Each structure stands twice: as structure tokens, then as C-alpha cells.
Amino acid sequence: MDSSECGGGMTIDTARTTNLQGVEDHAPGVRIEAAGSSPEAAVVNLAGLYAGRHWAARTTERRFSYRHTALGDGDLTLRRSRIDGFIRGSIPPSDEYIVQWLTAGRGIPDVAQDRVPMAGDVPMLFPTAREFVFEYEDYDQRIVHMSRRLVHEVADELFHTGDVPDLGLDHLRTLDAGAVTRWRNGLALLSHELQAGGVDTLLWHNLTRASAAAFLRMYPPTVSTLPPAVLLPGRDRLRAAVEYIHEHAAEPMGVSVIARAAGLSVRGVQETFQRNLGQTPMRYLQTVRLDRVRRELQQLNPTADAVGSVARRWGFAHVGRFSAAYKTAFGEYPHTTLRN
């Protein structure tokens, strides 16, 4: 039996979620079961699992049935979703990272914006940083949910991303075949441990972190990594200042705010930035903001005011000066990035 299928005890048109006891200081276990033969019940039960809106389901040439199962803990669950029928709905932004792939059927994860259909057995990351609208038909889907806490902790260990709100993962990235193989191998180990020991073992805890690492090899963060100088021993105050800048880059910020976050005087934070990074705190803030703008422009559809609105959102009040700084940093104007 597939471990993400969770097993029997199912009744028609029901949904059940169970919290199981986990390892001390680790996330509690989770078991989810939903199954039935009614399109209306599928909408109620499945939309509830994803805080979905405007869901609808209907029959196709097949007799309608659905089954959604999950097993894992609060940091990672292995899931399987099967529907003989058609289903569509909106899923709001979420802190979870969700990778899914089809072993049968058809599906488009985002019909409102990306419109990229699923390709066979190839994994695809849901764009959970924003709302998206999916459509699937007569499908068998495998899904892995990972918590933001788990993924961001591992990302900091691997890529020194710091405490950032967004890793900048490209959900439409062309995946490296070797990275996908390592991801699948890790999931196989997780599946085996679910059957052998469950979620209350140290091995499960270690395997979830290894799976998050494999996920980040498929979808590496594009957020600016922390400078190597910040990671050296004795640089705790500098790191606190840099991490504060990354986390609050979209907010109004002056040197005094950065100094306070690091527990330094204004002169002290200026000196430590200049000595270790060769630039002022405000110049470092500008670099981070420019990187955020570029990443956002690369993901947007071109519109008349896209550049201006994105620039203002990241703290650039004067669009002309922003464009000049952007050209210096990246060798092209922001409108060029947007069109490409």
C-alpha cells in the first residue's frame, strides 16, 4: 500500500483529520482521510483541507468518486488525491510549500495566470505565495506538503538565506533530472519510515529535513544570500542588522532603525558595514531592494504601470533614479526585464 494513501476505515462522503502524538519538541502527527462519490461532498471536504474558495466538481464520462489521504506531521505530509471526475477551485496564499505530480489524468495547477499543464510524472511546485485557480480531471495525484518553518530552516543551513519572508522559488523552473531523482529517493525513504516507525522517531525527523534539502536542490532560493563576511564568528551584530534588512526591505527604513535592530549605535552600524562589507547600510538596503524588484518583474505579465508599482512597493519613490540604479546593477533597464 502507498504510505501516502493512509489505509482503510473509509466511509462514503466523509472527511477526517487526526492529530497524532509526535516526538517531543517535534511537530505532532497528522492523518487525513476523505472519500466519497458525490461531487457536492467532494467540494465541501476537499476545499476545507485547503481553505479553498469557489470550488466546483462535476462528473465526466466516468462514475464520480474521490479519495484524498495524507499521513505525516505538521512539518511534512505525504498525500494522494484521486478523482474520477472534474474539479476546479481557488486556493489562497499559504505558508506551506506544496509539490505535486500526476501519475494519471490531466491537470493545470494555475488556469488564471500560468496556464501550464502538468507533464506526466514531472513534479511541479504550487505557487502558494499567491492565490491560484486549478483545474484537474480524472486524475491520480501525489502531493507533498512542507511547512514554511522546515523549508526556511533548511534553506538557511544550505544557502545562508537568513530570516527572510520569501525564498523567491521559481515554481515553473525546469528541474534538473538528478535533483528530481534525489527528491524521489528521499520520499521513498520517508514512505518506508512511515510504515516502519511512523512520525514519532528521530529517523523520521532527520528524513524530513533531508527531503526539504532535496526539495531546495530542485527549487534553489533566488533570494539574496547573506554575504560570507556576515557568517564569520564574532559577527552576530552585523548578521542581525543584515537579516533585519532582508526581512523588512519593503518597509521604510533608516540607519537608526537598522542600528537599533543590531543593538549598535548609528556610528557603530555604519562602521561595521563599511569595515566588513565595504558599503554603507543604506547602500546594502538598496541592493537588496533592487534584487527583490528584479525577481518580481521576472514573474509578472507586462502592464503599463508594472515597473512603477513594483518599484514603489520596494521603497523606490523616484522612478527615474530607480531605473538608473537598476541599469547599473543589472546591465538593463527594468522595462527590459519585464518584457523578457
PDB file of C-alpha atoms in Angstrom, residues 48-330:
ATOM      1  CA  GLY A  48     -11.950  22.538   3.531  1.00  0.00           C
ATOM      2  CA  LEU A  49      -8.490  20.970   3.525  1.00  0.00           C
ATOM      3  CA  TYR A  50      -7.085  23.916   1.545  1.00  0.00           C
ATOM      4  CA  ALA A  51      -9.227  26.821   2.768  1.00  0.00           C
ATOM      5  CA  GLY A  52     -10.431  26.900  -0.834  1.00  0.00           C
ATOM      6  CA  ARG A  53     -12.953  29.258  -2.415  1.00  0.00           C
ATOM      7  CA  HIS A  54     -15.311  28.901  -5.365  1.00  0.00           C
ATOM      8  CA  TRP A  55     -14.723  25.165  -5.774  1.00  0.00           C
ATOM      9  CA  ALA A  56     -16.883  23.153  -8.163  1.00  0.00           C
ATOM     10  CA  ALA A  57     -16.930  19.497  -9.212  1.00  0.00           C
ATOM     11  CA  ARG A  58     -18.870  17.512 -11.783  1.00  0.00           C
ATOM     12  CA  THR A  59     -18.988  14.108 -13.413  1.00  0.00           C
ATOM     13  CA  THR A  60     -17.157  13.194 -16.598  1.00  0.00           C
ATOM     14  CA  GLU A  61     -17.641  10.025 -18.632  1.00  0.00           C
ATOM     15  CA  ARG A  62     -16.670   8.107 -15.510  1.00  0.00           C
ATOM     16  CA  ARG A  63     -18.760   7.492 -12.434  1.00  0.00           C
ATOM     17  CA  PHE A  64     -17.778  10.207  -9.959  1.00  0.00           C
ATOM     18  CA  SER A  65     -15.637   9.288  -6.947  1.00  0.00           C
ATOM     19  CA  TYR A  66     -12.939  10.960  -4.886  1.00  0.00           C
ATOM     20  CA  ARG A  67     -10.359   9.993  -2.311  1.00  0.00           C
ATOM     21  CA  HIS A  68      -7.812  12.206  -0.555  1.00  0.00           C
ATOM     22  CA  THR A  69      -5.430  10.828   2.058  1.00  0.00           C
ATOM     23  CA  ALA A  70      -2.450  12.209   3.952  1.00  0.00           C
ATOM     24  CA  LEU A  71      -0.026  10.982   6.572  1.00  0.00           C
ATOM     25  CA  GLY A  72       2.875  12.749   8.236  1.00  0.00           C
ATOM     26  CA  ASP A  73       3.299  15.542  10.736  1.00  0.00           C
ATOM     27  CA  GLY A  74       2.951  19.308  10.934  1.00  0.00           C
ATOM     28  CA  ASP A  75       6.184  19.802   9.002  1.00  0.00           C
ATOM     29  CA  LEU A  76       5.683  17.303   6.167  1.00  0.00           C
ATOM     30  CA  THR A  77       2.807  15.192   4.901  1.00  0.00           C
ATOM     31  CA  LEU A  78       2.722  12.696   2.055  1.00  0.00           C
ATOM     32  CA  ARG A  79      -0.611  12.815   0.264  1.00  0.00           C
ATOM     33  CA  ARG A  80      -2.541  11.190  -2.547  1.00  0.00           C
ATOM     34  CA  SER A  81      -5.587  12.672  -4.252  1.00  0.00           C
ATOM     35  CA  ARG A  82      -7.674  10.756  -6.795  1.00  0.00           C
ATOM     36  CA  ILE A  83     -10.824  11.889  -8.572  1.00  0.00           C
ATOM     37  CA  ASP A  84     -12.856  10.252 -11.290  1.00  0.00           C
ATOM     38  CA  GLY A  85     -14.458  13.492 -12.375  1.00  0.00           C
ATOM     39  CA  PHE A  86     -13.657  17.181 -12.860  1.00  0.00           C
ATOM     40  CA  ILE A  87     -12.781  19.661 -10.124  1.00  0.00           C
ATOM     41  CA  ARG A  88     -11.826  23.337 -10.147  1.00  0.00           C
ATOM     42  CA  GLY A  89     -11.190  25.844  -7.393  1.00  0.00           C
ATOM     43  CA  SER A  90      -9.201  28.694  -5.933  1.00  0.00           C
ATOM     44  CA  ILE A  91      -6.542  28.184  -3.255  1.00  0.00           C
ATOM     45  CA  PRO A  92      -5.446  31.237  -1.227  1.00  0.00           C
ATOM     46  CA  PRO A  93      -1.838  32.082  -0.316  1.00  0.00           C
ATOM     47  CA  SER A  94      -0.290  29.655   2.154  1.00  0.00           C
ATOM     48  CA  ASP A  95       2.864  29.324   4.256  1.00  0.00           C
ATOM     49  CA  GLU A  96       3.254  25.744   3.034  1.00  0.00           C
ATOM     50  CA  TYR A  97       5.377  24.597   0.114  1.00  0.00           C
ATOM     51  CA  ILE A  98       3.436  22.044  -1.937  1.00  0.00           C
ATOM     52  CA  VAL A  99       4.967  19.841  -4.629  1.00  0.00           C
ATOM     53  CA  GLN A 100       2.646  17.651  -6.713  1.00  0.00           C
ATOM     54  CA  TRP A 101       2.709  15.447  -9.779  1.00  0.00           C
ATOM     55  CA  LEU A 102       0.269  13.291 -11.713  1.00  0.00           C
ATOM     56  CA  THR A 103       0.521   9.566 -12.342  1.00  0.00           C
ATOM     57  CA  ALA A 104      -2.701   9.636 -14.360  1.00  0.00           C
ATOM     58  CA  GLY A 105      -5.153  12.131 -15.796  1.00  0.00           C
ATOM     59  CA  ARG A 106      -4.913  15.809 -16.685  1.00  0.00           C
ATOM     60  CA  GLY A 107      -4.399  18.948 -14.688  1.00  0.00           C
ATOM     61  CA  ILE A 108      -3.467  22.631 -14.856  1.00  0.00           C
ATOM     62  CA  PRO A 109      -2.324  23.983 -11.467  1.00  0.00           C
ATOM     63  CA  ASP A 110      -2.993  27.625 -12.370  1.00  0.00           C
ATOM     64  CA  VAL A 111      -5.500  28.387 -15.128  1.00  0.00           C
ATOM     65  CA  ALA A 112      -5.753  32.067 -14.207  1.00  0.00           C
ATOM     66  CA  GLN A 113      -2.129  33.097 -14.730  1.00  0.00           C
ATOM     67  CA  ASP A 114       0.479  30.460 -15.691  1.00  0.00           C
ATOM     68  CA  ARG A 115      -1.770  28.066 -17.659  1.00  0.00           C
ATOM     69  CA  VAL A 116       0.995  25.429 -17.696  1.00  0.00           C
ATOM     70  CA  PRO A 117      -0.425  21.869 -17.844  1.00  0.00           C
ATOM     71  CA  MET A 118       1.045  19.038 -15.828  1.00  0.00           C
ATOM     72  CA  ALA A 119       3.501  16.905 -17.770  1.00  0.00           C
ATOM     73  CA  GLY A 120       3.193  13.221 -16.926  1.00  0.00           C
ATOM     74  CA  ASP A 121       5.149  12.259 -13.844  1.00  0.00           C
ATOM     75  CA  VAL A 122       7.094  15.549 -13.591  1.00  0.00           C
ATOM     76  CA  PRO A 123       6.880  17.365 -10.216  1.00  0.00           C
ATOM     77  CA  MET A 124       5.592  20.935 -10.128  1.00  0.00           C
ATOM     78  CA  LEU A 125       5.534  23.382  -7.233  1.00  0.00           C
ATOM     79  CA  PHE A 126       2.233  25.085  -6.476  1.00  0.00           C
ATOM     80  CA  PRO A 127       2.520  28.931  -6.495  1.00  0.00           C
ATOM     81  CA  THR A 128       1.406  29.121  -2.861  1.00  0.00           C
ATOM     82  CA  ALA A 129       2.832  32.623  -2.343  1.00  0.00           C
ATOM     83  CA  ARG A 130      -0.284  33.910  -4.128  1.00  0.00           C
ATOM     84  CA  GLU A 131      -3.825  32.806  -4.861  1.00  0.00           C
ATOM     85  CA  PHE A 132      -4.187  30.443  -7.809  1.00  0.00           C
ATOM     86  CA  VAL A 133      -7.003  28.592  -9.591  1.00  0.00           C
ATOM     87  CA  PHE A 134      -6.564  24.919 -10.572  1.00  0.00           C
ATOM     88  CA  GLU A 135      -8.426  22.507 -12.849  1.00  0.00           C
ATOM     89  CA  TYR A 136      -7.962  18.705 -12.745  1.00  0.00           C
ATOM     90  CA  GLU A 137      -9.839  15.879 -14.454  1.00  0.00           C
ATOM     91  CA  ASP A 138      -9.876  12.093 -13.961  1.00  0.00           C
ATOM     92  CA  TYR A 139      -6.551  12.180 -12.165  1.00  0.00           C
ATOM     93  CA  ASP A 140      -4.306  10.431  -9.672  1.00  0.00           C
ATOM     94  CA  GLN A 141      -2.083  12.958  -7.917  1.00  0.00           C
ATOM     95  CA  ARG A 142       0.769  12.635  -5.406  1.00  0.00           C
ATOM     96  CA  ILE A 143       1.382  15.637  -3.165  1.00  0.00           C
ATOM     97  CA  VAL A 144       3.996  16.622  -0.590  1.00  0.00           C
ATOM     98  CA  HIS A 145       3.233  19.434   1.862  1.00  0.00           C
ATOM     99  CA  MET A 146       6.148  21.051   3.727  1.00  0.00           C
ATOM    100  CA  SER A 147       5.915  23.745   6.368  1.00  0.00           C
ATOM    101  CA  ARG A 148       7.485  27.150   5.920  1.00  0.00           C
ATOM    102  CA  ARG A 149       9.393  26.652   9.169  1.00  0.00           C
ATOM    103  CA  LEU A 150      11.041  23.451   7.964  1.00  0.00           C
ATOM    104  CA  VAL A 151      11.945  24.723   4.489  1.00  0.00           C
ATOM    105  CA  HIS A 152      13.277  28.086   5.691  1.00  0.00           C
ATOM    106  CA  GLU A 153      15.389  26.494   8.423  1.00  0.00           C
ATOM    107  CA  VAL A 154      16.992  24.120   5.925  1.00  0.00           C
ATOM    108  CA  ALA A 155      17.394  26.918   3.362  1.00  0.00           C
ATOM    109  CA  ASP A 156      19.335  28.954   5.907  1.00  0.00           C
ATOM    110  CA  GLU A 157      21.561  25.961   6.666  1.00  0.00           C
ATOM    111  CA  LEU A 158      22.268  25.279   2.979  1.00  0.00           C
ATOM    112  CA  PHE A 159      22.211  28.744   1.414  1.00  0.00           C
ATOM    113  CA  HIS A 160      22.569  31.160   4.369  1.00  0.00           C
ATOM    114  CA  THR A 161      19.351  32.901   3.404  1.00  0.00           C
ATOM    115  CA  GLY A 162      18.731  34.317   6.868  1.00  0.00           C
ATOM    116  CA  ASP A 163      15.300  35.056   8.306  1.00  0.00           C
ATOM    117  CA  VAL A 164      13.592  36.118   5.082  1.00  0.00           C
ATOM    118  CA  PRO A 165       9.840  36.113   4.403  1.00  0.00           C
ATOM    119  CA  ASP A 166      10.239  34.803   0.852  1.00  0.00           C
ATOM    120  CA  LEU A 167      12.833  32.457  -0.677  1.00  0.00           C
ATOM    121  CA  GLY A 168      11.953  33.523  -4.207  1.00  0.00           C
ATOM    122  CA  LEU A 169      11.406  29.993  -5.519  1.00  0.00           C
ATOM    123  CA  ASP A 170      10.537  29.739  -9.223  1.00  0.00           C
ATOM    124  CA  HIS A 171       7.619  27.293  -9.367  1.00  0.00           C
ATOM    125  CA  LEU A 172       7.944  26.966 -13.168  1.00  0.00           C
ATOM    126  CA  ARG A 173      11.655  26.236 -13.081  1.00  0.00           C
ATOM    127  CA  THR A 174      12.914  23.490 -15.439  1.00  0.00           C
ATOM    128  CA  LEU A 175      14.023  20.823 -12.997  1.00  0.00           C
ATOM    129  CA  ASP A 176      17.393  19.110 -13.026  1.00  0.00           C
ATOM    130  CA  ALA A 177      16.908  15.365 -13.593  1.00  0.00           C
ATOM    131  CA  GLY A 178      19.449  14.436 -10.940  1.00  0.00           C
ATOM    132  CA  ALA A 179      17.760  16.673  -8.374  1.00  0.00           C
ATOM    133  CA  VAL A 180      14.395  15.071  -9.136  1.00  0.00           C
ATOM    134  CA  THR A 181      15.883  11.606  -8.659  1.00  0.00           C
ATOM    135  CA  ARG A 182      17.323  12.557  -5.271  1.00  0.00           C
ATOM    136  CA  TRP A 183      13.944  14.022  -4.288  1.00  0.00           C
ATOM    137  CA  ARG A 184      12.133  10.809  -5.215  1.00  0.00           C
ATOM    138  CA  ASN A 185      14.687   8.677  -3.392  1.00  0.00           C
ATOM    139  CA  GLY A 186      14.188  10.763  -0.267  1.00  0.00           C
ATOM    140  CA  LEU A 187      10.421  10.378  -0.472  1.00  0.00           C
ATOM    141  CA  ALA A 188      10.824   6.611  -0.786  1.00  0.00           C
ATOM    142  CA  LEU A 189      12.773   6.583   2.478  1.00  0.00           C
ATOM    143  CA  LEU A 190      10.101   8.727   4.135  1.00  0.00           C
ATOM    144  CA  SER A 191       7.390   6.379   2.919  1.00  0.00           C
ATOM    145  CA  HIS A 192       9.247   3.381   4.312  1.00  0.00           C
ATOM    146  CA  GLU A 193       9.716   5.073   7.685  1.00  0.00           C
ATOM    147  CA  LEU A 194       6.010   5.909   7.864  1.00  0.00           C
ATOM    148  CA  GLN A 195       5.227   2.219   7.543  1.00  0.00           C
ATOM    149  CA  ALA A 196       8.032   1.011   9.813  1.00  0.00           C
ATOM    150  CA  GLY A 197       8.200   3.583  12.584  1.00  0.00           C
ATOM    151  CA  GLY A 198       5.694   6.365  11.974  1.00  0.00           C
ATOM    152  CA  VAL A 199       6.345  10.017  12.703  1.00  0.00           C
ATOM    153  CA  ASP A 200       7.462   9.611  16.313  1.00  0.00           C
ATOM    154  CA  THR A 201      11.054   8.615  15.525  1.00  0.00           C
ATOM    155  CA  LEU A 202      14.281  10.555  15.229  1.00  0.00           C
ATOM    156  CA  LEU A 203      14.809   8.963  11.817  1.00  0.00           C
ATOM    157  CA  TRP A 204      11.544  10.488  10.552  1.00  0.00           C
ATOM    158  CA  HIS A 205      12.667  13.904  11.821  1.00  0.00           C
ATOM    159  CA  ASN A 206      16.016  13.582  10.053  1.00  0.00           C
ATOM    160  CA  LEU A 207      14.414  12.342   6.840  1.00  0.00           C
ATOM    161  CA  THR A 208      12.002  15.278   6.702  1.00  0.00           C
ATOM    162  CA  ARG A 209      14.964  17.659   6.841  1.00  0.00           C
ATOM    163  CA  ALA A 210      16.761  15.665   4.158  1.00  0.00           C
ATOM    164  CA  SER A 211      13.627  15.849   1.993  1.00  0.00           C
ATOM    165  CA  ALA A 212      13.454  19.623   2.461  1.00  0.00           C
ATOM    166  CA  ALA A 213      17.103  19.803   1.362  1.00  0.00           C
ATOM    167  CA  ALA A 214      16.333  17.719  -1.738  1.00  0.00           C
ATOM    168  CA  PHE A 215      13.375  19.986  -2.480  1.00  0.00           C
ATOM    169  CA  LEU A 216      15.639  23.056  -2.312  1.00  0.00           C
ATOM    170  CA  ARG A 217      18.061  21.413  -4.736  1.00  0.00           C
ATOM    171  CA  MET A 218      15.161  21.193  -7.206  1.00  0.00           C
ATOM    172  CA  TYR A 219      13.987  24.711  -6.409  1.00  0.00           C
ATOM    173  CA  PRO A 220      17.005  26.690  -5.131  1.00  0.00           C
ATOM    174  CA  PRO A 221      16.263  30.020  -3.435  1.00  0.00           C
ATOM    175  CA  THR A 222      16.773  33.111  -5.571  1.00  0.00           C
ATOM    176  CA  VAL A 223      16.648  35.446  -2.596  1.00  0.00           C
ATOM    177  CA  SER A 224      19.914  37.242  -1.981  1.00  0.00           C
ATOM    178  CA  THR A 225      22.072  35.077   0.250  1.00  0.00           C
ATOM    179  CA  LEU A 226      23.855  36.599   3.208  1.00  0.00           C
ATOM    180  CA  PRO A 227      27.393  37.834   2.459  1.00  0.00           C
ATOM    181  CA  PRO A 228      30.114  35.404   3.662  1.00  0.00           C
ATOM    182  CA  ALA A 229      31.546  38.061   5.987  1.00  0.00           C
ATOM    183  CA  VAL A 230      28.276  38.049   7.957  1.00  0.00           C
ATOM    184  CA  LEU A 231      28.657  34.346   8.756  1.00  0.00           C
ATOM    185  CA  LEU A 232      32.088  34.551  10.382  1.00  0.00           C
ATOM    186  CA  PRO A 233      32.491  34.133  14.161  1.00  0.00           C
ATOM    187  CA  GLY A 234      32.024  37.319  16.160  1.00  0.00           C
ATOM    188  CA  ARG A 235      29.758  38.977  13.595  1.00  0.00           C
ATOM    189  CA  ASP A 236      26.462  38.445  15.419  1.00  0.00           C
ATOM    190  CA  ARG A 237      25.501  42.121  15.471  1.00  0.00           C
ATOM    191  CA  LEU A 238      26.326  42.575  11.800  1.00  0.00           C
ATOM    192  CA  ARG A 239      24.288  39.485  10.945  1.00  0.00           C
ATOM    193  CA  ALA A 240      21.358  40.789  12.995  1.00  0.00           C
ATOM    194  CA  ALA A 241      21.460  44.036  11.020  1.00  0.00           C
ATOM    195  CA  VAL A 242      21.706  42.284   7.650  1.00  0.00           C
ATOM    196  CA  GLU A 243      18.918  39.839   8.476  1.00  0.00           C
ATOM    197  CA  TYR A 244      16.725  42.734   9.602  1.00  0.00           C
ATOM    198  CA  ILE A 245      17.276  44.443   6.246  1.00  0.00           C
ATOM    199  CA  HIS A 246      16.330  41.284   4.335  1.00  0.00           C
ATOM    200  CA  GLU A 247      13.210  40.699   6.410  1.00  0.00           C
ATOM    201  CA  HIS A 248      11.950  44.314   6.344  1.00  0.00           C
ATOM    202  CA  ALA A 249      13.257  45.506   2.977  1.00  0.00           C
ATOM    203  CA  ALA A 250       9.837  46.717   1.800  1.00  0.00           C
ATOM    204  CA  GLU A 251       9.329  48.896   4.895  1.00  0.00           C
ATOM    205  CA  PRO A 252      10.515  52.491   5.426  1.00  0.00           C
ATOM    206  CA  MET A 253      13.970  52.205   6.964  1.00  0.00           C
ATOM    207  CA  GLY A 254      16.806  54.480   8.032  1.00  0.00           C
ATOM    208  CA  VAL A 255      20.218  53.854   9.536  1.00  0.00           C
ATOM    209  CA  SER A 256      18.875  54.403  13.055  1.00  0.00           C
ATOM    210  CA  VAL A 257      16.310  51.601  12.586  1.00  0.00           C
ATOM    211  CA  ILE A 258      18.994  49.199  11.362  1.00  0.00           C
ATOM    212  CA  ALA A 259      21.286  50.179  14.249  1.00  0.00           C
ATOM    213  CA  ARG A 260      18.545  49.556  16.789  1.00  0.00           C
ATOM    214  CA  ALA A 261      17.832  46.105  15.316  1.00  0.00           C
ATOM    215  CA  ALA A 262      21.524  45.199  15.708  1.00  0.00           C
ATOM    216  CA  GLY A 263      21.931  46.703  19.167  1.00  0.00           C
ATOM    217  CA  LEU A 264      24.511  49.200  17.895  1.00  0.00           C
ATOM    218  CA  SER A 265      24.822  52.952  17.701  1.00  0.00           C
ATOM    219  CA  VAL A 266      24.306  54.657  14.346  1.00  0.00           C
ATOM    220  CA  ARG A 267      28.040  55.224  14.080  1.00  0.00           C
ATOM    221  CA  GLY A 268      28.733  51.650  15.146  1.00  0.00           C
ATOM    222  CA  VAL A 269      26.482  50.088  12.489  1.00  0.00           C
ATOM    223  CA  GLN A 270      27.939  52.341   9.807  1.00  0.00           C
ATOM    224  CA  GLU A 271      31.472  51.377  10.766  1.00  0.00           C
ATOM    225  CA  THR A 272      30.789  47.634  10.908  1.00  0.00           C
ATOM    226  CA  PHE A 273      29.111  47.671   7.481  1.00  0.00           C
ATOM    227  CA  GLN A 274      31.951  49.666   5.953  1.00  0.00           C
ATOM    228  CA  ARG A 275      34.657  47.554   7.588  1.00  0.00           C
ATOM    229  CA  ASN A 276      33.143  44.124   6.780  1.00  0.00           C
ATOM    230  CA  LEU A 277      31.039  44.707   3.652  1.00  0.00           C
ATOM    231  CA  GLY A 278      32.729  47.719   2.098  1.00  0.00           C
ATOM    232  CA  GLN A 279      29.487  49.696   1.849  1.00  0.00           C
ATOM    233  CA  THR A 280      27.042  51.669   3.937  1.00  0.00           C
ATOM    234  CA  PRO A 281      23.894  50.112   5.448  1.00  0.00           C
ATOM    235  CA  MET A 282      21.696  52.159   3.119  1.00  0.00           C
ATOM    236  CA  ARG A 283      23.612  51.056   0.033  1.00  0.00           C
ATOM    237  CA  TYR A 284      23.225  47.425   1.159  1.00  0.00           C
ATOM    238  CA  LEU A 285      19.482  48.035   1.628  1.00  0.00           C
ATOM    239  CA  GLN A 286      19.274  49.434  -1.901  1.00  0.00           C
ATOM    240  CA  THR A 287      20.986  46.317  -3.299  1.00  0.00           C
ATOM    241  CA  VAL A 288      18.534  44.024  -1.526  1.00  0.00           C
ATOM    242  CA  ARG A 289      15.575  46.066  -2.757  1.00  0.00           C
ATOM    243  CA  LEU A 290      16.831  46.040  -6.336  1.00  0.00           C
ATOM    244  CA  ASP A 291      17.165  42.246  -6.177  1.00  0.00           C
ATOM    245  CA  ARG A 292      13.580  41.945  -4.918  1.00  0.00           C
ATOM    246  CA  VAL A 293      12.282  44.203  -7.687  1.00  0.00           C
ATOM    247  CA  ARG A 294      14.124  42.196 -10.342  1.00  0.00           C
ATOM    248  CA  ARG A 295      12.753  38.885  -9.083  1.00  0.00           C
ATOM    249  CA  GLU A 296       9.219  40.263  -9.058  1.00  0.00           C
ATOM    250  CA  LEU A 297       9.496  41.783 -12.543  1.00  0.00           C
ATOM    251  CA  GLN A 298      10.720  38.441 -13.902  1.00  0.00           C
ATOM    252  CA  GLN A 299       7.470  36.818 -12.717  1.00  0.00           C
ATOM    253  CA  LEU A 300       4.969  39.480 -13.839  1.00  0.00           C
ATOM    254  CA  ASN A 301       2.983  39.887 -17.027  1.00  0.00           C
ATOM    255  CA  PRO A 302       3.882  43.244 -18.658  1.00  0.00           C
ATOM    256  CA  THR A 303       1.434  46.053 -17.852  1.00  0.00           C
ATOM    257  CA  ALA A 304       1.629  49.803 -18.277  1.00  0.00           C
ATOM    258  CA  ASP A 305       2.456  50.646 -14.657  1.00  0.00           C
ATOM    259  CA  ALA A 306       4.108  47.406 -13.554  1.00  0.00           C
ATOM    260  CA  VAL A 307       7.617  48.823 -13.145  1.00  0.00           C
ATOM    261  CA  GLY A 308       6.465  51.880 -11.236  1.00  0.00           C
ATOM    262  CA  SER A 309       4.162  49.996  -8.888  1.00  0.00           C
ATOM    263  CA  VAL A 310       6.770  47.318  -8.095  1.00  0.00           C
ATOM    264  CA  ALA A 311       9.487  49.929  -7.547  1.00  0.00           C
ATOM    265  CA  ARG A 312       7.299  51.935  -5.170  1.00  0.00           C
ATOM    266  CA  ARG A 313       6.329  48.790  -3.262  1.00  0.00           C
ATOM    267  CA  TRP A 314      10.026  48.168  -2.572  1.00  0.00           C
ATOM    268  CA  GLY A 315      10.728  51.691  -1.362  1.00  0.00           C
ATOM    269  CA  PHE A 316      11.846  53.482  -4.550  1.00  0.00           C
ATOM    270  CA  ALA A 317       9.883  56.741  -4.603  1.00  0.00           C
ATOM    271  CA  HIS A 318      11.600  58.285  -7.645  1.00  0.00           C
ATOM    272  CA  VAL A 319      11.173  56.013 -10.685  1.00  0.00           C
ATOM    273  CA  GLY A 320      13.814  57.799 -12.751  1.00  0.00           C
ATOM    274  CA  ARG A 321      16.558  57.369 -10.148  1.00  0.00           C
ATOM    275  CA  PHE A 322      15.400  53.810  -9.568  1.00  0.00           C
ATOM    276  CA  SER A 323      15.747  52.966 -13.288  1.00  0.00           C
ATOM    277  CA  ALA A 324      19.284  54.342 -13.349  1.00  0.00           C
ATOM    278  CA  ALA A 325      20.279  52.324 -10.270  1.00  0.00           C
ATOM    279  CA  TYR A 326      18.658  49.210 -11.754  1.00  0.00           C
ATOM    280  CA  LYS A 327      20.574  49.641 -15.026  1.00  0.00           C
ATOM    281  CA  THR A 328      23.851  49.998 -13.108  1.00  0.00           C
ATOM    282  CA  ALA A 329      23.146  46.870 -11.052  1.00  0.00           C
ATOM    283  CA  PHE A 330      21.869  44.530 -13.786  1.00  0.00           C
TER     284      PHE A 330
END
